[in-house]
Short mmCIF file of C-alpha atoms in Angstrom, two decimals:
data_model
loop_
_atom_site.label_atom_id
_atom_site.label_comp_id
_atom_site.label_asym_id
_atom_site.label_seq_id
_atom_site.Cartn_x
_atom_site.Cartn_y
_atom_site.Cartn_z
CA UNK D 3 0.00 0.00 0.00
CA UNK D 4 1.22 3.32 -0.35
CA UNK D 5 2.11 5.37 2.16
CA UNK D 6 1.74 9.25 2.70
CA UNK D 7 2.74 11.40 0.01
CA UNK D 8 4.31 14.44 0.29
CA UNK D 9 5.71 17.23 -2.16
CA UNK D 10 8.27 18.14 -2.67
CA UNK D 11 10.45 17.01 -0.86
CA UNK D 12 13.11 19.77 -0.78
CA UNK D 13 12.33 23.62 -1.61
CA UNK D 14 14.39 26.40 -1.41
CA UNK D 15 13.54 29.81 -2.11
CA UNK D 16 13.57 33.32 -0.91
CA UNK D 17 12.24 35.55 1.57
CA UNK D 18 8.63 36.83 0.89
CA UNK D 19 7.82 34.00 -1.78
CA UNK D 20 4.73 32.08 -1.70
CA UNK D 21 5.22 28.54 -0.34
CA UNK D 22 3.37 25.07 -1.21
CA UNK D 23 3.51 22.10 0.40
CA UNK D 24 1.26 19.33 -0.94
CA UNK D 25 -0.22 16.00 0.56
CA UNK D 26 -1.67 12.71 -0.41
CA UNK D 27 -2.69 10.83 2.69
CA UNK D 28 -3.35 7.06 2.66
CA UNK D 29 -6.68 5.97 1.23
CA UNK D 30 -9.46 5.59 3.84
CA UNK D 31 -8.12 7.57 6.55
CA UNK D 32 -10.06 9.95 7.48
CA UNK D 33 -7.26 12.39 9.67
CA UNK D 34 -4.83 14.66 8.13
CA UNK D 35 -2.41 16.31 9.99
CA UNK D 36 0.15 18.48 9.46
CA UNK D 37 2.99 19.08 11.70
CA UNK D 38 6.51 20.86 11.64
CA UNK D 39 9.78 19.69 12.98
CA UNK D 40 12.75 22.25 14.26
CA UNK D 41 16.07 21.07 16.20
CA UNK D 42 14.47 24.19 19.16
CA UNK D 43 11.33 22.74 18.91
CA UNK D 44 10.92 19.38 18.55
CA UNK D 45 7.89 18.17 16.28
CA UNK D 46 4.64 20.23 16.79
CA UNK D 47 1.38 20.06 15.75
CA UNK D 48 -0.06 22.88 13.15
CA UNK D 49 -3.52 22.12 12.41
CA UNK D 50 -5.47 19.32 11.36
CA UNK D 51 -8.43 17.74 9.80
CA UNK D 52 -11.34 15.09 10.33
CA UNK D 53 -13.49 14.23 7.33
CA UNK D 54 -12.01 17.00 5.51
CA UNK D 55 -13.12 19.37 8.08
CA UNK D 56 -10.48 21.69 10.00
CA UNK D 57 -10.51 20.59 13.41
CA UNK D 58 -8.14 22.52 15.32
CA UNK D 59 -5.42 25.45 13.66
CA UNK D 60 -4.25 26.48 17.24
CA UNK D 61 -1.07 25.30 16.17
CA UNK D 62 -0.34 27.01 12.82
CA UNK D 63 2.08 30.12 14.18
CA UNK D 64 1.00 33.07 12.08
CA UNK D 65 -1.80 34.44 9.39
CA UNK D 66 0.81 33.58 7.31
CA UNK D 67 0.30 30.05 7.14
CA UNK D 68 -2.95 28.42 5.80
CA UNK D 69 -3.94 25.15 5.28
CA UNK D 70 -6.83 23.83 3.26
CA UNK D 71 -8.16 20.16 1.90
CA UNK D 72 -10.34 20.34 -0.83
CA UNK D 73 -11.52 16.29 -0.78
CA UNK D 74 -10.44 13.20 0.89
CA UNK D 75 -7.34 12.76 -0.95
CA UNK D 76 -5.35 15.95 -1.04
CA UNK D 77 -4.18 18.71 1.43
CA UNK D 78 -1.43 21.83 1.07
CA UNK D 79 -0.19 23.83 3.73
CA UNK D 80 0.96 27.66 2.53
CA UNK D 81 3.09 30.37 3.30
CA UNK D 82 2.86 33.41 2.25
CA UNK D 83 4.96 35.39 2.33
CA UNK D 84 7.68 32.90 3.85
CA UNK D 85 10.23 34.18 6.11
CA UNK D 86 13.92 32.35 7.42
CA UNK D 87 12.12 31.33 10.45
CA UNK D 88 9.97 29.28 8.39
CA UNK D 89 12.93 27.02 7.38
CA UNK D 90 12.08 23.11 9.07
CA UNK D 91 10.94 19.88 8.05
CA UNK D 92 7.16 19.88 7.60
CA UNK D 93 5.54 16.63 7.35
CA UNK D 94 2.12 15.34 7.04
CA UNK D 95 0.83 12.45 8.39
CA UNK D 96 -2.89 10.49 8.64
CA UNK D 97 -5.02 7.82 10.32
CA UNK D 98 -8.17 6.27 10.58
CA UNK D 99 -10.17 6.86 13.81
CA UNK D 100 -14.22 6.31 14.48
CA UNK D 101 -15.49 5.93 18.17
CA UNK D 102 -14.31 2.46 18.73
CA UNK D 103 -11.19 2.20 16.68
CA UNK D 104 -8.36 4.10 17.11
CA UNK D 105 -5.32 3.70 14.78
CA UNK D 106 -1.76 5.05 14.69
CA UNK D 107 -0.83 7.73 12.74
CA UNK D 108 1.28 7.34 9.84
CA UNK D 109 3.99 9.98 8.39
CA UNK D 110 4.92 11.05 5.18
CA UNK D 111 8.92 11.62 4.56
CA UNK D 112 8.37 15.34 4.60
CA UNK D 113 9.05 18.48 3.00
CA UNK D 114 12.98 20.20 4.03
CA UNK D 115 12.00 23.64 3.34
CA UNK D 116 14.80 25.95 3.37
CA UNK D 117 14.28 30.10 3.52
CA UNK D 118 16.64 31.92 2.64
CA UNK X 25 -0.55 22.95 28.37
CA UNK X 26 -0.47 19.10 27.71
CA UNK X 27 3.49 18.42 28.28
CA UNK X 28 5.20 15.40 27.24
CA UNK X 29 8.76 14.40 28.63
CA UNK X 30 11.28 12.17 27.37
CA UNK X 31 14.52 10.85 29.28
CA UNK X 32 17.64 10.73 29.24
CA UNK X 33 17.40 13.14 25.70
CA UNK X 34 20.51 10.82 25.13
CA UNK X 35 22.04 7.98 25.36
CA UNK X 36 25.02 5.99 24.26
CA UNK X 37 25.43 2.16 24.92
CA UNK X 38 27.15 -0.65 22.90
CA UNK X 39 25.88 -3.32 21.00
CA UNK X 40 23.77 -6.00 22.62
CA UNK X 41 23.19 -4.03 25.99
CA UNK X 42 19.55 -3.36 27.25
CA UNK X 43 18.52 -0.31 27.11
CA UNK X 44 14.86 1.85 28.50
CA UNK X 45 14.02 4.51 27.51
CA UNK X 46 11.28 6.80 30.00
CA UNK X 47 8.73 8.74 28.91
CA UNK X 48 6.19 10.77 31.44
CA UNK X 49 2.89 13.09 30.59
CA UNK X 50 0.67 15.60 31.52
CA UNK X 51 -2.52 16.03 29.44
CA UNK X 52 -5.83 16.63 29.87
CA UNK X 53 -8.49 13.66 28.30
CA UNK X 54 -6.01 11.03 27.73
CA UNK X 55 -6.66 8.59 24.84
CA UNK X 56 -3.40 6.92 23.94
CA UNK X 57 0.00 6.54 24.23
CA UNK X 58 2.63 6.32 21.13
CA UNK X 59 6.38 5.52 19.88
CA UNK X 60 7.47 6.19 17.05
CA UNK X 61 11.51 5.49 15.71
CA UNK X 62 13.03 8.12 13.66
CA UNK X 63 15.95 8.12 11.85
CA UNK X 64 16.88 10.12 8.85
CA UNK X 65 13.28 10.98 7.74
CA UNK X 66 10.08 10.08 8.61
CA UNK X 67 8.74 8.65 12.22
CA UNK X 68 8.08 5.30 12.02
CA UNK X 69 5.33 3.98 14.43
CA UNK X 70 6.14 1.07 16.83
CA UNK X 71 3.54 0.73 19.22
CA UNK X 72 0.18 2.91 20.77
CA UNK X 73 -0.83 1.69 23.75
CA UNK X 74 -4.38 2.60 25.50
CA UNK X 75 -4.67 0.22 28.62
CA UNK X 76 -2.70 0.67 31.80
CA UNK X 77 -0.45 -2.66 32.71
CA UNK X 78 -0.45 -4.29 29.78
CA UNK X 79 2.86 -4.97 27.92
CA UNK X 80 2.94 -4.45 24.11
CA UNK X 81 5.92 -6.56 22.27
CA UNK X 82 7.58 -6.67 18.72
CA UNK X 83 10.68 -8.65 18.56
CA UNK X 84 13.48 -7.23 20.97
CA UNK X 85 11.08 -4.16 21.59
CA UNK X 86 8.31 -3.75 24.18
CA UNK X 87 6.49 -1.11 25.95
CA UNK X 88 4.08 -0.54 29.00
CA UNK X 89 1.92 2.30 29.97
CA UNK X 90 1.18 3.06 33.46
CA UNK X 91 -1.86 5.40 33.65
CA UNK X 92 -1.92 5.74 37.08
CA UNK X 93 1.60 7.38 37.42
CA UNK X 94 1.41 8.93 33.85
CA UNK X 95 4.70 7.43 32.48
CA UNK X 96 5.58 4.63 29.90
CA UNK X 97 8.82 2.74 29.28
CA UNK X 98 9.87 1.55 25.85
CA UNK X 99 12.31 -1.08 26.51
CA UNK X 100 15.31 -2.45 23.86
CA UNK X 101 16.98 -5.89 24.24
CA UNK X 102 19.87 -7.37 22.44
CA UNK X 103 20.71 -4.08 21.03
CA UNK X 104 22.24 -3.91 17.50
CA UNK X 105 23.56 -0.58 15.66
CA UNK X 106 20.16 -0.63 13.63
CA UNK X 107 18.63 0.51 16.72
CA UNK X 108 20.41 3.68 16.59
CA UNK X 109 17.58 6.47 16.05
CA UNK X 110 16.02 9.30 18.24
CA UNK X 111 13.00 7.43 19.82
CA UNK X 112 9.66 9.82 20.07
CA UNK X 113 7.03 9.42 22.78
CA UNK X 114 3.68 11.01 21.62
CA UNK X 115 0.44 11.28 23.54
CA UNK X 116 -3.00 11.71 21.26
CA UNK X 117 -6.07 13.87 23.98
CA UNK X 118 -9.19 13.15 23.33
CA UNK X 119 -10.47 16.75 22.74
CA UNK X 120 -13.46 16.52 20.30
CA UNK X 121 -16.02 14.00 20.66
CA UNK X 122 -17.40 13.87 16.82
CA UNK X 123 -15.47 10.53 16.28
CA UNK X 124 -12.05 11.53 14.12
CA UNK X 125 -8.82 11.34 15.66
CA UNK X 126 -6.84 14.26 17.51
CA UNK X 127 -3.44 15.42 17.22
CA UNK X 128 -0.10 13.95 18.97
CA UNK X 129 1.55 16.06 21.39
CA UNK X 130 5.22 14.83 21.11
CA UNK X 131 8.64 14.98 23.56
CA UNK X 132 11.74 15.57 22.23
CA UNK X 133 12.83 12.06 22.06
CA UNK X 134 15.87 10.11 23.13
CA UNK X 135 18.51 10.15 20.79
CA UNK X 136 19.99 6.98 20.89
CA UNK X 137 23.40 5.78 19.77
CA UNK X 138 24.38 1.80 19.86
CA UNK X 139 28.19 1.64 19.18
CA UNK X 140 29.60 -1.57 17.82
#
């Protein structure tokens, strides 16, 4: 089975550029996360989704950041504009979870994403 | 603020020691317990454990949760330089009630080196 799909998986660019991170998570889950990883800060949570539906954004740092997922199988995460702070590993993961069953979550490889 | 803690952050032992590795937590609505392995990209899940006292194996690896004093132990045997990874301890709160999943709240892991 495939796992969860992210692109791309390196991106460098400049200050105040627009920034998209893309993810396919594995068929029938129905949780999407999307979390960011910094040697300061250890992995964190940004925001995430059940049944497509934004559950909780507490997590995504700024107005600059937005998140979105138009149908089951596809999710981005943007910045705009970036800034160097930005720079981290960003990775996306998902699961399946009703009220009886709760699975793990699984990760994609993740997105290096470099500002410079 | 749910908290997560992870010790030692590092350790160092040589091939075919034991090794444990501590993890304690303080979160509101508790729902489970995870490990994950990570090594040059993506976590990798090992175990998610919901039910205090009962031991969770996979080959030389096994785990326990005690919900009563809000700690698990992930435990390595036979150690081989394979093992060498930083080891994440992740807690999922059960915050929303309509059935999905909710986000991990992750420690900073052990970073664990097994020397030949």
């Amino acid at each position: 089975d495939a796992g969860v799909i992210q692109s791309p998986r390196h991106e460098v660019t400049e200050m105040g550029q627009e920034v998209t991170l893309r993810c396919k998570p594995i068929s029938g889950h129905n949780s999407l996360f999307w979390y960011r990883q910094t040697m300061m800060r250890g992995l964190e949570l940004l925001i995430y989704f059940n049944n497509n539906v934004p559950i909780d954004d507490s997590g995504m740092p700024e107005d600059r950041f937005s998140a979105k997922m138009p149908n089951a199988s596809f999710s981005t995460l943007k910045i705009q504009p970036s800034e160097p702070r930005d720079s981290a590993v960003y990775f996306c993961a998902s699961s399946f979870r009703d009220r009886e069953l709760g699975q793990p979550q699984h990760f994609g490889d993740g997105t290096r994403l470099s500002i410079l | 603020e749910d908290k997560v803690v992870q010790s030692p952050l590092s350790l160092v032992v040589h091939e075919g020691d034991t090794v444990t590795l501590n993890c304690s937590y303080e979160v509101t609505n508790f729902r489970s317990l995870l490990w994950y392995k990570q090594e040059k990209k993506a976590p990798t899940f090992l175990f998610m454990l919901t039910s205090s006292g009962i031991e969770k194996k996979s080959g030389r690896l096994s785990s326990i949760l005690d919900k009563k004093e809000l700690f698990s132990i992930l435990n390595i045997t036979a150690t081989q330089t394979g093992d060498s990874a930083v080891y994440l301890c992740a807690v999922e709160t059960g915050m929303y009630s309509g059935g999905g999943a909710d986000g991990l709240t992750f420690g900073k892991g052990t970073h664990l080196i097994i020397q030949p």
